[in-house]
Amino acid sequence: MSAIDLRPKQKRSQVTHDKFLQSLQDALKVKYFEHISIKELAEGAGVSVGTFYRRFENKEALLPLLYDAFGKELGQWIEEMEAIECDTLEDRVISLCESTYTFLDDRKSVFRTIHLNARLHPDTMFANPTLDRNEAYSRLSHLLLQSVDSNEAANITSIKQQAADMAVYMMINGLLDKILYPNLTPAIACSMTQMQFVQQLPKMLLNYLQPVVNPG
């Protein structure tokens, strides 16, 4: 299914929508979504509160736009990762862990909003995003299988695919908890700093992946 453009068709309205989205992204750099007022969003966009309400029912109506904009950045980042050549599985895992950490940490205020509100408003947050998240995770998983022997690549077993999927899942969830909620459970179960965690994470994933993806 192709994605639906979440912005209005008229150019002027598109500009206004983009201003509100930028205003929200700017506000998230200094405070949580739940603490941002519509008045602040309107002031950041350079328009009146009435203009906001003519286009949006409430500030939660901006969440699909935020989710979609993040998806576009995610797609661009994955393309950059796909362009990086790695000679070994170890190099790929280290590169992916470090890059994923940087990508998420640079956008942690936005990602926290998406992470929490996606659970509160799943029907609206996930409506026709530009980049399907299943596709995104599949592309990351595929990167971990690029070191599979070329003679076997066309017939990657389900076991190897499942191992790569599991590694991506473990990586993203571990990094998310460490970045977004470092002082809460379950992140506090690991006493390492974020940087220590990023350094140790590839070792753990390799111990799991290596025997399955590249045995012998």
PDB file of N, CA and C in Angstrom, residues 159-160 162-168 170 202-213:
ATOM      1  N   ILE A 159      16.248 -19.922   9.788  1.00  0.00           N
ATOM      2  CA  ILE A 159      16.947 -19.816  11.068  1.00  0.00           C
ATOM      3  C   ILE A 159      17.871 -18.606  11.069  1.00  0.00           C
ATOM      4  N   LYS A 160      18.590 -18.401   9.967  1.00  0.00           N
ATOM      5  CA  LYS A 160      19.495 -17.256   9.881  1.00  0.00           C
ATOM      6  C   LYS A 160      18.717 -15.947   9.828  1.00  0.00           C
ATOM      7  N   GLN A 162      15.768 -15.426  11.148  1.00  0.00           N
ATOM      8  CA  GLN A 162      15.232 -15.199  12.487  1.00  0.00           C
ATOM      9  C   GLN A 162      16.317 -14.670  13.428  1.00  0.00           C
ATOM     10  N   ALA A 163      17.546 -15.185  13.267  1.00  0.00           N
ATOM     11  CA  ALA A 163      18.660 -14.717  14.106  1.00  0.00           C
ATOM     12  C   ALA A 163      18.951 -13.247  13.840  1.00  0.00           C
ATOM     13  N   ALA A 164      18.941 -12.855  12.567  1.00  0.00           N
ATOM     14  CA  ALA A 164      19.185 -11.456  12.210  1.00  0.00           C
ATOM     15  C   ALA A 164      18.062 -10.566  12.729  1.00  0.00           C
ATOM     16  N   ASP A 165      16.819 -11.038  12.608  1.00  0.00           N
ATOM     17  CA  ASP A 165      15.681 -10.272  13.117  1.00  0.00           C
ATOM     18  C   ASP A 165      15.783 -10.092  14.632  1.00  0.00           C
ATOM     19  N   MET A 166      16.162 -11.157  15.317  1.00  0.00           N
ATOM     20  CA  MET A 166      16.293 -11.089  16.768  1.00  0.00           C
ATOM     21  C   MET A 166      17.389 -10.108  17.176  1.00  0.00           C
ATOM     22  N   ALA A 167      18.505 -10.123  16.450  1.00  0.00           N
ATOM     23  CA  ALA A 167      19.612  -9.217  16.760  1.00  0.00           C
ATOM     24  C   ALA A 167      19.182  -7.758  16.609  1.00  0.00           C
ATOM     25  N   VAL A 168      18.439  -7.449  15.554  1.00  0.00           N
ATOM     26  CA  VAL A 168      17.944  -6.082  15.350  1.00  0.00           C
ATOM     27  C   VAL A 168      16.996  -5.692  16.475  1.00  0.00           C
ATOM     28  N   MET A 170      16.905  -6.913  19.588  1.00  0.00           N
ATOM     29  CA  MET A 170      17.673  -6.748  20.822  1.00  0.00           C
ATOM     30  C   MET A 170      18.458  -5.440  20.805  1.00  0.00           C
ATOM     31  N   PRO A 202      27.759  -4.874  20.670  1.00  0.00           N
ATOM     32  CA  PRO A 202      28.169  -5.675  19.510  1.00  0.00           C
ATOM     33  C   PRO A 202      28.764  -7.029  19.892  1.00  0.00           C
ATOM     34  N   LYS A 203      29.488  -7.075  21.000  1.00  0.00           N
ATOM     35  CA  LYS A 203      30.091  -8.333  21.441  1.00  0.00           C
ATOM     36  C   LYS A 203      29.007  -9.356  21.774  1.00  0.00           C
ATOM     37  N   MET A 204      27.973  -8.907  22.468  1.00  0.00           N
ATOM     38  CA  MET A 204      26.877  -9.803  22.822  1.00  0.00           C
ATOM     39  C   MET A 204      26.147 -10.295  21.572  1.00  0.00           C
ATOM     40  N   LEU A 205      25.860  -9.362  20.652  1.00  0.00           N
ATOM     41  CA  LEU A 205      25.143  -9.732  19.433  1.00  0.00           C
ATOM     42  C   LEU A 205      25.963 -10.673  18.572  1.00  0.00           C
ATOM     43  N   LEU A 206      27.274 -10.450  18.509  1.00  0.00           N
ATOM     44  CA  LEU A 206      28.135 -11.317  17.711  1.00  0.00           C
ATOM     45  C   LEU A 206      28.190 -12.729  18.280  1.00  0.00           C
ATOM     46  N   ASN A 207      28.243 -12.848  19.601  1.00  0.00           N
ATOM     47  CA  ASN A 207      28.247 -14.164  20.222  1.00  0.00           C
ATOM     48  C   ASN A 207      26.986 -14.950  19.877  1.00  0.00           C
ATOM     49  N   TYR A 208      25.904 -14.230  19.658  1.00  0.00           N
ATOM     50  CA  TYR A 208      24.642 -14.864  19.272  1.00  0.00           C
ATOM     51  C   TYR A 208      24.578 -15.127  17.770  1.00  0.00           C
ATOM     52  N   LEU A 209      25.002 -14.141  16.976  1.00  0.00           N
ATOM     53  CA  LEU A 209      24.857 -14.229  15.526  1.00  0.00           C
ATOM     54  C   LEU A 209      25.881 -15.135  14.841  1.00  0.00           C
ATOM     55  N   GLN A 210      27.125 -15.016  15.249  1.00  0.00           N
ATOM     56  CA  GLN A 210      28.214 -15.673  14.529  1.00  0.00           C
ATOM     57  C   GLN A 210      27.987 -17.173  14.314  1.00  0.00           C
ATOM     58  N   PRO A 211      27.628 -17.938  15.353  1.00  0.00           N
ATOM     59  CA  PRO A 211      27.449 -19.376  15.152  1.00  0.00           C
ATOM     60  C   PRO A 211      26.297 -19.733  14.202  1.00  0.00           C
ATOM     61  N   VAL A 212      25.344 -18.812  14.062  1.00  0.00           N
ATOM     62  CA  VAL A 212      24.168 -19.090  13.229  1.00  0.00           C
ATOM     63  C   VAL A 212      24.365 -18.580  11.796  1.00  0.00           C
ATOM     64  N   VAL A 213      24.817 -17.329  11.688  1.00  0.00           N
ATOM     65  CA  VAL A 213      24.933 -16.708  10.370  1.00  0.00           C
ATOM     66  C   VAL A 213      26.174 -17.196   9.624  1.00  0.00           C
TER      67      VAL A 213
END
